[in-house]
Amino acid sequence: MRSIVVHYKELALKGRNRPWFVQILVQNLKNALKGIGVPRVRSVMGRIEIDLAPEASFEAARERIRHVFGIANFSLAGRAPHDFQALADAILADLADIEVPTFRVSARRADKRIPFTSPQIEREVGGLIKQAKGWKVDLDDAALTIHLEMLPDHAFYFFGKIPGAGGLPSGTSGRLTCLVSGGIDSPVAAYRMMRRGCTVSFVHFHSYPILSRASQEKVREIVTLLTQYQQHARVAMVAFGELQQQVVLAVPPQYRVVIYRRLMLRIAEQLARKWKSRALVTGEAVGQVASQTLENMTVIAEACSLEILRPLVGMDKDEISDQAEAIGSLTISNIPDQDCCTLFMPRHPATRARLADVLRAEAALPIAEMVAGAVAAATIEEFSYPVPRA
Ligand code: ATP
Ligand code: MG
């Protein structure tokens, strides 16, 4: 079995855009499978076929494919001619000494011009396998399902389906910029938007050298993990400590957190516009912490004129943590660090900041200058998967 058959689902709904989606998915698979012996990836009648070179490992390919969005499921598959006996022989050779109590054959005709119906194909091929193996046929609850897909020039057969990453192919939904901390939420927020086909760039605010470098290290690990889904990502590391000190000197304690966040958004907005992002992404969820009230969220958002997407806005912390665990970011997020927002954190931040008060407090600060300085001093880091971009 030297092929992989990839099925997509949601794509099928995209009407006239469908060929474009499939083309991007094929290209993403090609990029993801570089360097492991994959000579060809091509779309054939509603599915994608991947050829494996004789030396290529399916396990290596599986790991790469697992991170490609837009896939419903995929399978290691064999190819055989349309002839029933040849098909059964190939299947029997690959089943080797596998023994199961019951089986069924499930056939689909990708090419409807094939002169047999699917039930006919199932009966014929199933009969030959039953004869050779002595297994019972069970149509409802078989221990083994042998899938057949009839294409114009040949048939594919495979024995199971591995769930794909779902979502839409990376690069089909435009660019975003995510504010990523070392916390649990923002990596999940970025993942969810990537899964919708968006290409995500990152901005991280750190307070080095006032605090340690730990948050930057965590963000690098998180972005390395997430880059597996889009193959290339960039992060702007923004030094935020001095700006916070300026805020502390000029702003009453209860408004500081909101003003830090407004500064973050303004800086992120400038970077996002430079990167041609259509919107910002944050990991905010209503009511999760004292500062994330609806009132504060709107006062914070007022600082920026780009759209802000908050994919976690209605989620519970438990749900977010479960997803962080599933994508592998939770263990990174749980590494202790010092978040820049705990720096100079007042004991009682305003939970319902009023815009007028915040604007009055901000008037004491050279905002435009602070933002421009931070943007100019940001350092950009590039991440690639699986191989550095040429
Ligand atoms: P997270 O787990 O993502 O840090 P959180 O629940 O801790 O989220 P906050 O720390 O209040 O929430 O931050 C809300 C959002 O603001 C974060 O999800 C993130 O998008 C952004 N943010 C907060 N701190 C930073 C930072 N240091 N760098 C970049 N973005 C940040
Ligand atoms: Mg945080």
Short mmCIF file of C-alpha atoms and ligand atoms in Angstrom, two decimals:
data_model
loop_
_atom_site.label_atom_id
_atom_site.label_comp_id
_atom_site.label_asym_id
_atom_site.label_seq_id
_atom_site.Cartn_x
_atom_site.Cartn_y
_atom_site.Cartn_z
CA MET A 1 0.00 0.00 0.00
CA ARG A 2 1.88 2.99 -1.29
CA SER A 3 -0.83 5.61 -1.60
CA ILE A 4 -2.66 7.82 0.84
CA VAL A 5 -6.23 8.79 0.03
CA VAL A 6 -7.32 12.08 1.56
CA HIS A 7 -11.00 13.03 1.91
CA TYR A 8 -12.24 16.54 2.47
CA LYS A 9 -15.74 17.41 3.49
CA GLU A 10 -16.49 20.97 4.37
CA LEU A 11 -14.81 22.04 1.18
CA ALA A 12 -17.50 20.33 -0.77
CA LEU A 13 -19.92 22.98 0.47
CA LYS A 14 -17.98 25.86 -0.97
CA GLY A 15 -19.68 25.83 -4.35
CA ARG A 16 -17.89 27.60 -7.15
CA ASN A 17 -14.82 28.20 -4.98
CA ARG A 18 -14.29 24.51 -4.60
CA PRO A 19 -11.53 23.99 -7.21
CA TRP A 20 -9.62 26.87 -5.63
CA PHE A 21 -9.92 25.35 -2.14
CA VAL A 22 -8.79 21.97 -3.40
CA GLN A 23 -5.84 23.48 -5.22
CA ILE A 24 -4.69 25.21 -2.03
CA LEU A 25 -5.18 22.02 -0.03
CA VAL A 26 -3.06 20.09 -2.53
CA GLN A 27 -0.34 22.73 -2.32
CA ASN A 28 -0.45 22.72 1.50
CA LEU A 29 -0.08 18.94 1.49
CA LYS A 30 2.87 19.18 -0.89
CA ASN A 31 4.56 21.69 1.40
CA ALA A 32 3.80 19.70 4.53
CA LEU A 33 5.15 16.48 3.05
CA LYS A 34 8.46 17.88 1.83
CA GLY A 35 11.55 15.83 2.53
CA ILE A 36 9.94 12.50 3.41
CA GLY A 37 9.65 10.81 0.02
CA VAL A 38 6.40 12.00 -1.50
CA PRO A 39 6.80 12.31 -5.27
CA ARG A 40 3.21 13.30 -6.06
CA VAL A 41 0.10 14.86 -4.56
CA ARG A 42 -2.87 15.32 -6.88
CA SER A 43 -6.59 15.73 -6.76
CA VAL A 44 -8.66 13.02 -8.41
CA MET A 45 -12.45 13.15 -8.57
CA GLY A 46 -13.33 14.53 -5.16
CA ARG A 47 -10.39 13.16 -3.19
CA ILE A 48 -6.65 13.70 -3.04
CA GLU A 49 -4.14 11.00 -3.79
CA ILE A 50 -0.67 11.04 -2.27
CA ASP A 51 2.02 8.71 -3.62
CA LEU A 52 4.61 7.36 -1.21
CA ALA A 53 8.07 6.48 -2.51
CA PRO A 54 9.19 2.92 -1.65
CA GLU A 55 11.40 4.19 1.17
CA ALA A 56 8.84 6.66 2.61
CA SER A 57 7.29 5.93 5.99
CA PHE A 58 3.54 6.21 6.38
CA GLU A 59 3.97 7.16 10.04
CA ALA A 60 6.07 10.18 9.08
CA ALA A 61 3.50 11.21 6.47
CA ARG A 62 0.66 10.70 8.94
CA GLU A 63 2.25 13.08 11.45
CA ARG A 64 2.53 15.76 8.79
CA ILE A 65 -0.97 15.25 7.37
CA ARG A 66 -2.51 15.41 10.84
CA HIS A 67 -1.63 19.10 10.91
CA VAL A 68 -3.11 20.03 7.55
CA PHE A 69 -6.46 21.77 7.89
CA GLY A 70 -9.26 21.03 5.44
CA ILE A 71 -9.09 17.24 5.78
CA ALA A 72 -12.00 15.11 7.00
CA ASN A 73 -10.07 11.83 7.08
CA PHE A 74 -7.27 9.96 5.34
CA SER A 75 -6.09 6.40 4.88
CA LEU A 76 -3.13 4.39 3.79
CA ALA A 77 -4.40 2.80 0.57
CA GLY A 78 -3.46 0.34 -2.10
CA ARG A 79 -4.17 0.61 -5.83
CA ALA A 80 -5.47 -2.18 -7.98
CA PRO A 81 -7.11 -2.61 -11.39
CA HIS A 82 -10.92 -2.62 -11.69
CA ASP A 83 -10.95 -6.38 -12.19
CA PHE A 84 -12.70 -8.05 -9.20
CA GLN A 85 -10.25 -10.94 -8.88
CA ALA A 86 -7.19 -8.67 -9.15
CA LEU A 87 -8.72 -6.34 -6.59
CA ALA A 88 -9.45 -9.17 -4.16
CA ASP A 89 -5.96 -10.60 -4.63
CA ALA A 90 -4.32 -7.27 -3.85
CA ILE A 91 -6.50 -6.83 -0.76
CA LEU A 92 -5.79 -10.37 0.44
CA ALA A 93 -2.06 -9.85 -0.02
CA ASP A 94 -2.19 -6.70 2.13
CA LEU A 95 -4.41 -8.30 4.76
CA ALA A 96 -1.70 -11.00 5.03
CA ASP A 97 -2.28 -12.85 8.29
CA ILE A 98 -4.83 -10.42 9.74
CA GLU A 99 -7.74 -12.38 11.22
CA VAL A 100 -11.13 -10.91 12.14
CA PRO A 101 -14.46 -12.57 12.92
CA THR A 102 -16.55 -10.38 10.60
CA PHE A 103 -16.02 -7.97 7.73
CA ARG A 104 -17.79 -5.96 5.11
CA VAL A 105 -16.86 -4.28 1.87
CA SER A 106 -17.99 -0.72 1.33
CA ALA A 107 -17.62 0.50 -2.25
CA ARG A 108 -18.00 3.94 -3.75
CA ARG A 109 -17.86 4.87 -7.37
CA ALA A 110 -16.04 8.16 -7.77
CA ASP A 111 -16.48 7.61 -11.49
CA LYS A 112 -20.13 6.86 -12.18
CA ARG A 113 -19.35 5.54 -15.66
CA ILE A 114 -18.05 2.31 -14.17
CA PRO A 115 -20.43 -0.40 -15.43
CA PHE A 116 -21.21 -1.90 -12.02
CA THR A 117 -23.24 -0.56 -9.14
CA SER A 118 -21.60 -0.17 -5.73
CA PRO A 119 -23.61 -3.07 -4.20
CA GLN A 120 -22.52 -5.28 -7.10
CA ILE A 121 -18.88 -4.44 -6.51
CA GLU A 122 -19.28 -5.07 -2.78
CA ARG A 123 -20.89 -8.45 -3.41
CA GLU A 124 -18.33 -9.60 -5.93
CA VAL A 125 -15.20 -8.52 -4.07
CA GLY A 126 -16.70 -9.46 -0.69
CA GLY A 127 -17.52 -12.93 -2.04
CA LEU A 128 -13.94 -13.54 -3.11
CA ILE A 129 -12.56 -12.42 0.24
CA LYS A 130 -15.10 -14.50 2.15
CA GLN A 131 -14.11 -17.50 0.10
CA ALA A 132 -10.40 -17.03 0.75
CA LYS A 133 -10.63 -16.13 4.44
CA GLY A 134 -13.78 -17.84 5.64
CA TRP A 135 -14.85 -14.68 7.50
CA LYS A 136 -18.50 -13.86 8.10
CA VAL A 137 -20.04 -10.82 6.46
CA ASP A 138 -21.63 -8.36 8.89
CA LEU A 139 -23.10 -5.27 7.27
CA ASP A 140 -24.02 -3.48 10.51
CA ASP A 141 -21.17 -4.09 12.91
CA ALA A 142 -18.19 -5.55 11.08
CA ALA A 143 -14.84 -5.89 12.85
CA LEU A 144 -13.14 -4.85 9.60
CA THR A 145 -14.47 -2.59 6.88
CA ILE A 146 -12.70 -2.82 3.55
CA HIS A 147 -13.26 0.41 1.68
CA LEU A 148 -13.15 0.50 -2.11
CA GLU A 149 -13.16 3.61 -4.23
CA MET A 150 -13.53 3.18 -7.95
CA LEU A 151 -11.70 5.83 -9.95
CA PRO A 152 -11.46 6.01 -13.75
CA ASP A 153 -8.13 4.19 -14.13
CA HIS A 154 -7.91 2.11 -10.99
CA ALA A 155 -9.46 1.33 -7.62
CA PHE A 156 -8.24 2.27 -4.15
CA TYR A 157 -8.72 0.01 -1.19
CA PHE A 158 -8.09 0.81 2.46
CA PHE A 159 -8.98 -0.61 5.86
CA GLY A 160 -9.67 2.29 8.18
CA LYS A 161 -9.99 6.07 8.32
CA ILE A 162 -7.77 8.36 10.36
CA PRO A 163 -9.56 11.56 11.39
CA GLY A 164 -8.08 14.70 9.81
CA ALA A 165 -7.67 18.11 11.42
CA GLY A 166 -10.94 19.39 9.92
CA GLY A 167 -11.52 23.06 9.24
CA LEU A 168 -10.56 24.89 6.06
CA PRO A 169 -7.21 24.83 4.22
CA SER A 170 -4.67 27.26 5.56
CA GLY A 171 -4.50 30.32 3.38
CA THR A 172 -8.12 30.36 2.20
CA SER A 173 -9.50 32.89 4.70
CA GLY A 174 -7.09 35.80 4.85
CA ARG A 175 -4.53 37.09 7.31
CA LEU A 176 -4.90 37.86 11.01
CA THR A 177 -2.62 39.04 13.79
CA CYS A 178 -2.99 37.39 17.19
CA LEU A 179 -1.92 38.92 20.49
CA VAL A 180 -0.25 35.94 22.11
CA SER A 181 0.76 35.79 25.76
CA GLY A 182 2.30 32.76 27.41
CA GLY A 183 -1.14 31.98 28.86
CA ILE A 184 -3.61 29.24 28.02
CA ASP A 185 -6.15 31.21 26.03
CA SER A 186 -4.43 33.07 23.24
CA PRO A 187 -2.77 29.98 21.69
CA VAL A 188 -6.18 28.33 21.52
CA ALA A 189 -7.67 31.46 19.98
CA ALA A 190 -4.97 31.44 17.29
CA TYR A 191 -5.49 27.73 16.64
CA ARG A 192 -9.23 28.20 16.14
CA MET A 193 -8.73 30.93 13.58
CA MET A 194 -6.03 28.92 11.78
CA ARG A 195 -8.49 26.08 11.61
CA ARG A 196 -10.91 28.39 9.80
CA GLY A 197 -8.32 28.86 7.07
CA CYS A 198 -6.74 32.08 8.34
CA THR A 199 -3.02 32.71 8.27
CA VAL A 200 -2.02 34.03 11.67
CA SER A 201 0.91 36.27 12.61
CA PHE A 202 1.74 36.96 16.27
CA VAL A 203 2.58 39.83 18.57
CA HIS A 204 3.96 39.24 22.05
CA PHE A 205 4.51 41.87 24.73
CA HIS A 206 7.22 41.13 27.25
CA SER A 207 8.75 43.03 30.11
CA TYR A 208 12.33 41.91 29.68
CA PRO A 209 14.72 43.04 31.17
CA ILE A 210 12.50 44.02 34.12
CA LEU A 211 11.12 40.47 34.17
CA SER A 212 12.71 37.27 32.88
CA ARG A 213 12.81 36.03 29.30
CA ALA A 214 10.48 33.14 30.20
CA SER A 215 7.39 34.53 28.46
CA GLN A 216 9.28 34.96 25.20
CA GLU A 217 10.59 31.40 25.39
CA LYS A 218 7.06 30.11 25.97
CA VAL A 219 5.73 32.09 23.04
CA ARG A 220 8.47 30.68 20.80
CA GLU A 221 7.47 27.18 21.81
CA ILE A 222 3.79 27.92 21.27
CA VAL A 223 4.39 29.45 17.85
CA THR A 224 6.64 26.53 16.89
CA LEU A 225 3.76 24.20 17.76
CA LEU A 226 1.17 26.25 15.86
CA THR A 227 3.40 26.74 12.81
CA GLN A 228 2.88 23.04 12.06
CA TYR A 229 -0.62 24.04 10.92
CA GLN A 230 0.35 26.83 8.55
CA GLN A 231 4.00 26.12 7.75
CA HIS A 232 5.19 29.65 8.26
CA ALA A 233 4.60 32.24 10.97
CA ARG A 234 6.14 35.40 12.30
CA VAL A 235 6.21 36.87 15.77
CA ALA A 236 6.90 40.44 16.76
CA MET A 237 8.50 40.59 20.20
CA VAL A 238 7.60 43.96 21.69
CA ALA A 239 9.38 45.34 24.77
CA PHE A 240 6.60 46.62 27.00
CA GLY A 241 8.24 47.19 30.39
CA GLU A 242 9.25 50.79 29.87
CA LEU A 243 5.83 51.70 28.57
CA GLN A 244 4.31 50.17 31.68
CA GLN A 245 6.60 52.24 33.84
CA GLN A 246 5.43 55.37 32.04
CA VAL A 247 1.82 54.34 32.65
CA VAL A 248 2.49 53.73 36.34
CA LEU A 249 3.95 57.19 36.74
CA ALA A 250 1.07 58.97 35.01
CA VAL A 251 -2.12 56.95 35.53
CA PRO A 252 -4.22 56.20 38.66
CA PRO A 253 -3.86 52.52 39.66
CA GLN A 254 -7.39 51.37 38.82
CA TYR A 255 -7.05 52.30 35.11
CA ARG A 256 -3.62 50.83 34.48
CA VAL A 257 -4.64 47.41 33.25
CA VAL A 258 -7.11 48.86 30.78
CA ILE A 259 -4.52 51.33 29.55
CA TYR A 260 -1.84 48.63 29.16
CA ARG A 261 -4.30 46.72 27.02
CA ARG A 262 -5.20 49.75 24.94
CA LEU A 263 -1.51 50.32 24.29
CA MET A 264 -1.09 46.67 23.31
CA LEU A 265 -3.95 46.94 20.83
CA ARG A 266 -2.61 50.10 19.24
CA ILE A 267 0.85 48.58 18.81
CA ALA A 268 -0.59 45.33 17.48
CA GLU A 269 -2.80 47.28 15.09
CA GLN A 270 0.18 49.02 13.51
CA LEU A 271 2.05 45.75 13.07
CA ALA A 272 -1.09 44.07 11.74
CA ARG A 273 -1.59 46.79 9.13
CA LYS A 274 2.01 46.45 8.06
CA TRP A 275 1.44 42.71 7.67
CA LYS A 276 -1.83 43.25 5.77
CA SER A 277 -3.91 41.50 8.41
CA ARG A 278 -7.65 42.08 8.26
CA ALA A 279 -8.24 41.83 12.00
CA LEU A 280 -6.68 41.20 15.39
CA VAL A 281 -7.29 38.06 17.48
CA THR A 282 -7.26 37.84 21.27
CA GLY A 283 -7.91 35.08 23.79
CA GLU A 284 -10.43 37.15 25.73
CA ALA A 285 -13.52 35.47 27.21
CA VAL A 286 -16.27 37.38 28.94
CA GLY A 287 -15.92 37.38 32.71
CA GLN A 288 -12.89 35.12 32.87
CA VAL A 289 -10.86 37.51 34.98
CA ALA A 290 -11.82 40.75 36.70
CA SER A 291 -10.54 42.86 33.83
CA GLN A 292 -12.46 40.93 31.16
CA THR A 293 -15.87 42.42 31.77
CA LEU A 294 -17.90 43.45 28.78
CA GLU A 295 -17.43 47.06 29.86
CA ASN A 296 -13.65 46.78 29.95
CA MET A 297 -13.52 44.85 26.71
CA THR A 298 -15.35 47.61 24.86
CA VAL A 299 -13.29 50.37 26.44
CA ILE A 300 -10.12 48.48 25.48
CA ALA A 301 -11.32 47.83 21.93
CA GLU A 302 -12.08 51.52 21.45
CA ALA A 303 -8.32 52.17 21.19
CA CYS A 304 -8.07 50.39 17.87
CA SER A 305 -9.90 50.66 14.58
CA LEU A 306 -9.16 47.19 13.25
CA GLU A 307 -11.77 44.50 13.81
CA ILE A 308 -11.00 42.36 16.89
CA LEU A 309 -11.89 38.66 16.75
CA ARG A 310 -12.33 36.83 20.05
CA PRO A 311 -12.94 33.20 19.15
CA LEU A 312 -13.11 32.14 22.83
CA VAL A 313 -15.49 34.86 23.95
CA GLY A 314 -18.27 32.51 25.08
CA MET A 315 -16.18 29.58 26.27
CA ASP A 316 -15.58 28.31 29.82
CA LYS A 317 -12.04 28.04 31.08
CA ASP A 318 -12.44 24.23 31.27
CA GLU A 319 -13.40 24.01 27.63
CA ILE A 320 -10.47 26.20 26.64
CA SER A 321 -8.05 24.14 28.75
CA ASP A 322 -9.33 20.91 27.20
CA GLN A 323 -8.68 22.28 23.76
CA ALA A 324 -5.24 23.56 24.80
CA GLU A 325 -4.45 20.07 25.99
CA ALA A 326 -5.66 18.52 22.74
CA ILE A 327 -3.48 20.76 20.60
CA GLY A 328 -0.51 20.37 22.93
CA SER A 329 -0.15 23.97 24.09
CA LEU A 330 -1.35 23.44 27.66
CA THR A 331 1.92 22.04 29.00
CA ILE A 332 3.78 24.99 27.51
CA SER A 333 1.27 27.51 28.88
CA ASN A 334 1.48 25.94 32.33
CA ILE A 335 5.22 26.64 32.62
CA PRO A 336 5.43 29.39 35.24
CA ASP A 337 6.43 32.81 34.00
CA GLN A 338 5.86 36.41 34.90
CA ASP A 339 3.23 37.96 32.72
CA CYS A 340 3.87 41.54 31.86
CA CYS A 341 0.39 42.48 33.06
CA THR A 342 1.12 41.36 36.59
CA LEU A 343 3.89 43.89 36.59
CA PHE A 344 2.77 47.06 38.34
CA MET A 345 -0.63 45.45 38.78
CA PRO A 346 -2.82 47.46 41.14
CA ARG A 347 -4.61 45.60 43.89
CA HIS A 348 -8.02 46.74 42.68
CA PRO A 349 -8.23 47.17 38.90
CA ALA A 350 -11.38 48.82 37.65
CA THR A 351 -13.84 46.13 36.58
CA ARG A 352 -16.09 48.62 34.84
CA ALA A 353 -13.86 51.28 33.46
CA ARG A 354 -15.65 54.23 31.88
CA LEU A 355 -14.26 55.45 28.61
CA ALA A 356 -14.32 59.10 29.66
CA ASP A 357 -12.21 58.37 32.76
CA VAL A 358 -9.77 56.27 30.78
CA LEU A 359 -9.38 58.92 28.10
CA ARG A 360 -8.75 61.55 30.77
CA ALA A 361 -6.08 59.35 32.38
CA GLU A 362 -4.50 58.64 29.02
CA ALA A 363 -4.25 62.34 28.20
CA ALA A 364 -1.24 62.49 30.53
CA LEU A 365 0.70 60.15 28.24
CA PRO A 366 2.47 60.71 24.88
CA ILE A 367 0.51 57.77 23.40
CA ALA A 368 1.45 58.18 19.72
CA GLU A 369 5.10 58.46 20.58
CA MET A 370 4.99 55.43 22.89
CA VAL A 371 3.28 53.32 20.25
CA ALA A 372 5.60 54.38 17.43
CA GLY A 373 8.68 53.72 19.57
CA ALA A 374 7.52 50.24 20.55
CA VAL A 375 6.64 49.34 16.95
CA ALA A 376 10.01 50.56 15.67
CA ALA A 377 11.90 48.61 18.34
CA ALA A 378 9.95 45.35 17.87
CA THR A 379 12.06 42.39 16.79
CA ILE A 380 10.58 40.03 14.23
CA GLU A 381 11.20 36.28 14.41
CA GLU A 382 10.28 33.83 11.65
CA PHE A 383 9.14 30.24 12.12
CA SER A 384 8.86 27.51 9.47
CA TYR A 385 7.62 23.95 9.29
CA PRO A 386 8.74 21.43 8.20
CA VAL A 387 11.67 23.11 6.45
CA PRO A 388 12.95 26.68 6.46
CA ARG A 389 11.47 28.75 3.70
CA ALA A 390 13.86 29.26 0.79
P1 ATP B 1 -4.12 34.30 28.00
O1 ATP B 1 -4.26 32.98 28.64
O2 ATP B 1 -4.19 34.25 26.51
O3 ATP B 1 -2.95 35.07 28.52
P2 ATP B 1 -5.81 35.48 29.90
O4 ATP B 1 -7.04 34.81 30.29
O5 ATP B 1 -4.62 35.37 30.79
O6 ATP B 1 -5.40 35.07 28.43
P3 ATP B 1 -5.45 38.24 29.86
O7 ATP B 1 -4.10 37.98 30.35
O8 ATP B 1 -6.33 39.19 30.56
O9 ATP B 1 -6.26 36.94 29.71
O10 ATP B 1 -5.33 38.70 28.34
C1 ATP B 1 -6.40 38.77 27.46
C2 ATP B 1 -5.82 38.72 26.05
O11 ATP B 1 -4.94 39.82 25.84
C3 ATP B 1 -4.95 37.50 25.85
O12 ATP B 1 -5.70 36.36 25.50
C4 ATP B 1 -4.06 37.94 24.72
O13 ATP B 1 -4.72 37.87 23.47
C5 ATP B 1 -3.83 39.41 25.09
N1 ATP B 1 -2.61 39.52 25.89
C6 ATP B 1 -2.49 39.57 27.23
N2 ATP B 1 -1.20 39.67 27.61
C7 ATP B 1 -0.46 39.66 26.48
C8 ATP B 1 0.94 39.71 26.18
N3 ATP B 1 1.84 39.79 27.15
N4 ATP B 1 1.32 39.69 24.90
C9 ATP B 1 0.42 39.61 23.91
N5 ATP B 1 -0.91 39.55 24.12
C10 ATP B 1 -1.35 39.57 25.38
MG MG B 2 -2.67 36.16 30.33
#
